């Protein structure tokens, strides 16, 4: 297991180096102007790693709590809720500093989660309901975002790029926003891992093994929402990484969260980094948003999971 | 002082009251069977004793202490529950599953001490799963899975063990094996409360019967004393003759039409 995690970490490092090397400016030019390397690519690579890791962990926590491999923050509407809150802030209060997007996104994500739990009621743990209501919520939030955008046409471009999930134009200031949040949230997520292992045995058993089930569920979900929301605030709505990373991680290192959570983080980071490298090298000089690429690959993967899933 | 005592218990799901005003005493060191028709509240009662559900009214006391005033961890060091349909997660080995039974005794990270490891190995040995210990738990047959869960409960090392229909899904051979294992646990000093649907097995393997109907206590006592055809017909609506098991000597039910 440790070996597998090591391999993933190594692959991530290689990707990171590739991410710094590759780009629309060729390497020789880039070397002569270290500014390009440092300012742009390195910070961008770091953001992809941090945001990807956040999405991976958020997915692992959500799946752990909901006990369902089809759950992830974007499928249950949390990401869309964060997106709506962040767009609202971006469009209606353009004078606010960028850092305000983070609390706004977190609040939006939490409200979306509360709305989801309220709408699903007693069936909060039934996978089909959760995903269906979550998708409906996502559409609804999406519609509100569209409405906002069309009523504020002067801001539409910046907001659109941000909404599809792009790492374009992100710099060191964003790294400094992301880093402290993660230094707190990631270790905290790890401290929940044992409890999540027990939660996987069912509420009754978890209870009888000394877990305060409600408390763990609340803490883990809020952590997941916070992580997803922060990545939304920085990179926009990047879908499917929260679904795919923990799922692959489970295949690779099994179901114990002390391994699963860090592996999902590594894989999430690697996936987003890949998507971002592809996004800026596939069709230069045009930049595709990384979020488009993750959806192009993630959506069929989700369908594949749905077809295989037997727990309806 | 009584061992496990339930007083004035009322349990409900939303508006639906499942058990009302139940008083019950369960004796230490015995195997007590909870029997009654489907939906009469057996699982609900067991979960309340295990502090999974909170009663609307009334108390559950273990050695005089109200368990609903204690925290999960303390309670989990005293009693273990095998739920009616336990969830066996994907991606963990049998050894992992059994080691989760040590959770009430170890720290936040779930690191097992050498002693814990030994307890887990002993539990695996006890149920005969040592060879399979590193197989994925989700790939087991129903019988093996049930044994893995029993091993988890053994590893928890509690004085009280609650089993909710441990024999469902098992063939007759595995049923008997499981019931005998239950007896052994009891002889090793554990108090057991078990929900069984097979009345003959309940009479044969248990010291005491608790008969529930519509959430009400109908009778309580040893099988020889209380298990009569009147009881069976009033609780289960089945006409039956009660005979004596030629080997164990326990009452045995033969259903008539
Ligand atoms: N989670 C729940 N929500 C609402 N009602 C429930 C729930 N669980 C059980 N009930 C109801 O409570 C009553 C008692 O259920 P319980 O599971 O305790 O019965 P039981 O005696 O264990 O039945 P069985 O022999 O079929 O396992 C039933 O009428 C059932 O419909
Ligand atoms: Mg039941």
GROMACS .gro file of C-alpha atoms and ligand atoms in nm, chain B residues 42-43 84 164-165, ligand 2:
model
    6
  354UNK     CA    1  -3.751  -0.671   1.871
  355UNK     CA    2  -3.483  -0.494   1.670
  396UNK     CA    3  -2.992  -0.757   1.180
  476UNK     CA    4  -3.017  -0.958   1.614
  477UNK     CA    5  -3.120  -1.265   1.414
  571LIG    MG1    6  -3.578  -0.719   1.352
   0.00000   0.00000   0.00000
